[in-house]
DNA sequence: CTGAAAGCGCTTACAG
DNA sequence: CTGAAAGCGCTTACAG
């Protein structure tokens, strides 16, 4: 609990000098420097960052806010961001909003209060006025995975419409299914809306009727939605699922209902989590280059911070279809974890 | 960017009064209160928590530090802690140390600097002097999942020795295997040491030789370790894996090597992640009551904060064996996700 | 009930 | 190169 003042006293210098030494200011005479360093060591001095941040009006940490910490999509992203940020001398603190607007607002306030220099946000609520408030304070935001209403934020997202369209087409054209259902994510989120739209567009083009279950991006809800869908649609023979967590729920429901995959119901999942190749049967998925996208988000944030750029940027990444066994044998069924059969072009 | 001073000016009161109103002090006259509230609204005042924390020497946030954000064991825990904390008016910020001592030290400093009121720590480095420094500052720490050298910290851990022993016994006594290998976690961590010890003890008691691969709690390392183990031990017919992430790696290696599970190699995994019942074949696991343990850690932290208790507590939870299909048909093989076949007693 | 004033621990123009 | 001093935005004994 030593302060700069105490260190200064012990080293027989002013606290200004102590501060300069501790911050690596070169213009301090070597002998004073040594004295200060020794005194600091003796007293086990630790800088009080709160005071420092108050004075400097900024910290060295960036905030990451995710909507669901239990979703590997986000944890992989966070890991990549943290790695890159740490190497450049930044620290990252992470908050989980649990898909609720209230928590998102609360945590954005916490991060703003801690004077983070920037925020990467996977929004639970894109219209949250706190987003605007944070931006007003001059703290840059990069929307990740999900866009945000305030146009001043940069955004890194996947081509979600195309992904769902490719998934649906695959089930119909390659796997020969006709009664293809869709387990949707949260429709308050553009990403959820877009994935639904891709499915609907594809089915419309194919002249097939749509069958919807609402999973809200949650495992449990998806399980329930799948159960209901199966009960109401005995002819269902294909299923597109809007994210990886919901796929776990849907698989459980399919098993409980005694449905065989792919014989009874063929399945394609959006997102390509680590276990996709290991489940029974292995999952055909549409994966995003998650780590690459996370790095891009971090770069955009750094760019905003360092260049004072004001024009917002939107970066869209393509998904990639990974054909495995959940749709039956389709042409040359590749081995475990083999990828890249089809690459969605970026518009 | 309005300050208390500006609000005070506009409301024609002192900044002390503004502060009191904003902090819910009851002794402020109703008319002043209204004026202050109006002025604050007009100016879009937002409290600067950094200044507040500096002055009060404390915040309302608790810190959680995990060693691997990509491990569902930890993300489930974090989710539970956040839920409970948020309901009680606390905020939680999360940091990832990536199993490195350096990052752990850096993030403990960040949290201490932010004046968090307490820390729940899944240690990457149990002997880290920063832990002691933080404790010295009067910030309580609860060690989670992994104990910590400084005896002043509370701890919530699993009965790891017993878990590995049960896993090993199951492979030998129930599944009839003789050449059972072990993919170990990090041996710098007590949890890693204990799980190894449980395996070794069991094999010793059974009069069988041990076969070790080092996975370091990491997916990729475990994959490599398993590959090496298979190459060196063609007779290997059983495998205990020390955590869930490594199980993914081991399964990949087993498949690549053309080994059938359970026919060629029977597998038991420590940890029971959401996908355990869905992989092919479904995994026999030893699971901990993760969410319950996380809540217990939070309770201990709150207890320390509110009661100024000094005597540290250690809480040990038992694992539960979940028999599925990765060890072959054993007696009454239960259905998917059925649990509770054997409960490890707590010493 | 209310205000003037001190102080949390740091940083940084400003002089010299 | 170094120090005295102001100030970051808030809270809180202390008086009245």
PDB file of N, CA and C in Angstrom, chain A residues 23 25 50 109 121 142 162 171-172 178 191 211 276 291 307 335 340 345:
ATOM      1  N   UNK A  23       7.490   5.814 -15.190  1.00  0.00           N
ATOM      2  CA  UNK A  23       6.901   5.805 -16.519  1.00  0.00           C
ATOM      3  C   UNK A  23       7.949   5.814 -17.621  1.00  0.00           C
ATOM      4  N   UNK A  25      10.401   7.862 -18.238  1.00  0.00           N
ATOM      5  CA  UNK A  25      10.826   9.140 -18.804  1.00  0.00           C
ATOM      6  C   UNK A  25      12.354   9.176 -18.812  1.00  0.00           C
ATOM      7  N   UNK A  50      -6.056   3.071 -10.753  1.00  0.00           N
ATOM      8  CA  UNK A  50      -7.283   3.859 -10.735  1.00  0.00           C
ATOM      9  C   UNK A  50      -6.938   5.344 -10.741  1.00  0.00           C
ATOM     10  N   UNK A 109     -21.436   0.083 -19.379  1.00  0.00           N
ATOM     11  CA  UNK A 109     -21.173   1.156 -18.408  1.00  0.00           C
ATOM     12  C   UNK A 109     -19.943   0.840 -17.568  1.00  0.00           C
ATOM     13  N   UNK A 121     -17.731  -5.719 -29.370  1.00  0.00           N
ATOM     14  CA  UNK A 121     -19.043  -6.066 -28.839  1.00  0.00           C
ATOM     15  C   UNK A 121     -19.812  -7.036 -29.721  1.00  0.00           C
ATOM     16  N   UNK A 142     -16.242  -1.863 -31.970  1.00  0.00           N
ATOM     17  CA  UNK A 142     -16.326  -2.696 -33.162  1.00  0.00           C
ATOM     18  C   UNK A 142     -17.374  -3.773 -32.898  1.00  0.00           C
ATOM     19  N   UNK A 162     -26.218 -15.854 -47.050  1.00  0.00           N
ATOM     20  CA  UNK A 162     -25.649 -16.831 -47.974  1.00  0.00           C
ATOM     21  C   UNK A 162     -25.387 -18.175 -47.284  1.00  0.00           C
ATOM     22  N   UNK A 171     -29.114 -29.481 -48.439  1.00  0.00           N
ATOM     23  CA  UNK A 171     -30.057 -30.507 -47.988  1.00  0.00           C
ATOM     24  C   UNK A 171     -31.015 -30.922 -49.096  1.00  0.00           C
ATOM     25  N   UNK A 172     -31.453 -29.961 -49.876  1.00  0.00           N
ATOM     26  CA  UNK A 172     -32.427 -30.274 -50.919  1.00  0.00           C
ATOM     27  C   UNK A 172     -31.754 -30.850 -52.165  1.00  0.00           C
ATOM     28  N   UNK A 178     -36.960 -32.842 -48.962  1.00  0.00           N
ATOM     29  CA  UNK A 178     -38.034 -31.948 -49.406  1.00  0.00           C
ATOM     30  C   UNK A 178     -38.635 -31.184 -48.224  1.00  0.00           C
ATOM     31  N   UNK A 191     -28.087 -11.065 -37.258  1.00  0.00           N
ATOM     32  CA  UNK A 191     -27.513 -12.356 -37.614  1.00  0.00           C
ATOM     33  C   UNK A 191     -28.581 -13.453 -37.606  1.00  0.00           C
ATOM     34  N   UNK A 211     -40.694 -24.642 -42.664  1.00  0.00           N
ATOM     35  CA  UNK A 211     -41.125 -25.153 -41.358  1.00  0.00           C
ATOM     36  C   UNK A 211     -40.184 -24.572 -40.300  1.00  0.00           C
ATOM     37  N   UNK A 276     -17.614 -30.862 -33.944  1.00  0.00           N
ATOM     38  CA  UNK A 276     -18.466 -31.157 -35.106  1.00  0.00           C
ATOM     39  C   UNK A 276     -18.084 -32.462 -35.798  1.00  0.00           C
ATOM     40  N   UNK A 291     -11.199 -17.203 -35.953  1.00  0.00           N
ATOM     41  CA  UNK A 291     -10.031 -16.536 -35.386  1.00  0.00           C
ATOM     42  C   UNK A 291      -9.574 -15.379 -36.274  1.00  0.00           C
ATOM     43  N   UNK A 307      -5.612   5.969 -35.465  1.00  0.00           N
ATOM     44  CA  UNK A 307      -5.695   6.922 -36.576  1.00  0.00           C
ATOM     45  C   UNK A 307      -6.832   7.922 -36.461  1.00  0.00           C
ATOM     46  N   UNK A 335     -13.054 -37.350 -45.207  1.00  0.00           N
ATOM     47  CA  UNK A 335     -12.763 -37.912 -43.896  1.00  0.00           C
ATOM     48  C   UNK A 335     -13.009 -36.892 -42.789  1.00  0.00           C
ATOM     49  N   UNK A 340     -13.523 -27.438 -46.665  1.00  0.00           N
ATOM     50  CA  UNK A 340     -13.375 -26.764 -47.943  1.00  0.00           C
ATOM     51  C   UNK A 340     -13.882 -27.534 -49.146  1.00  0.00           C
ATOM     52  N   UNK A 345     -18.985 -17.451 -52.047  1.00  0.00           N
ATOM     53  CA  UNK A 345     -18.351 -16.225 -52.533  1.00  0.00           C
ATOM     54  C   UNK A 345     -18.844 -15.014 -51.758  1.00  0.00           C
TER      55      UNK A 345
END
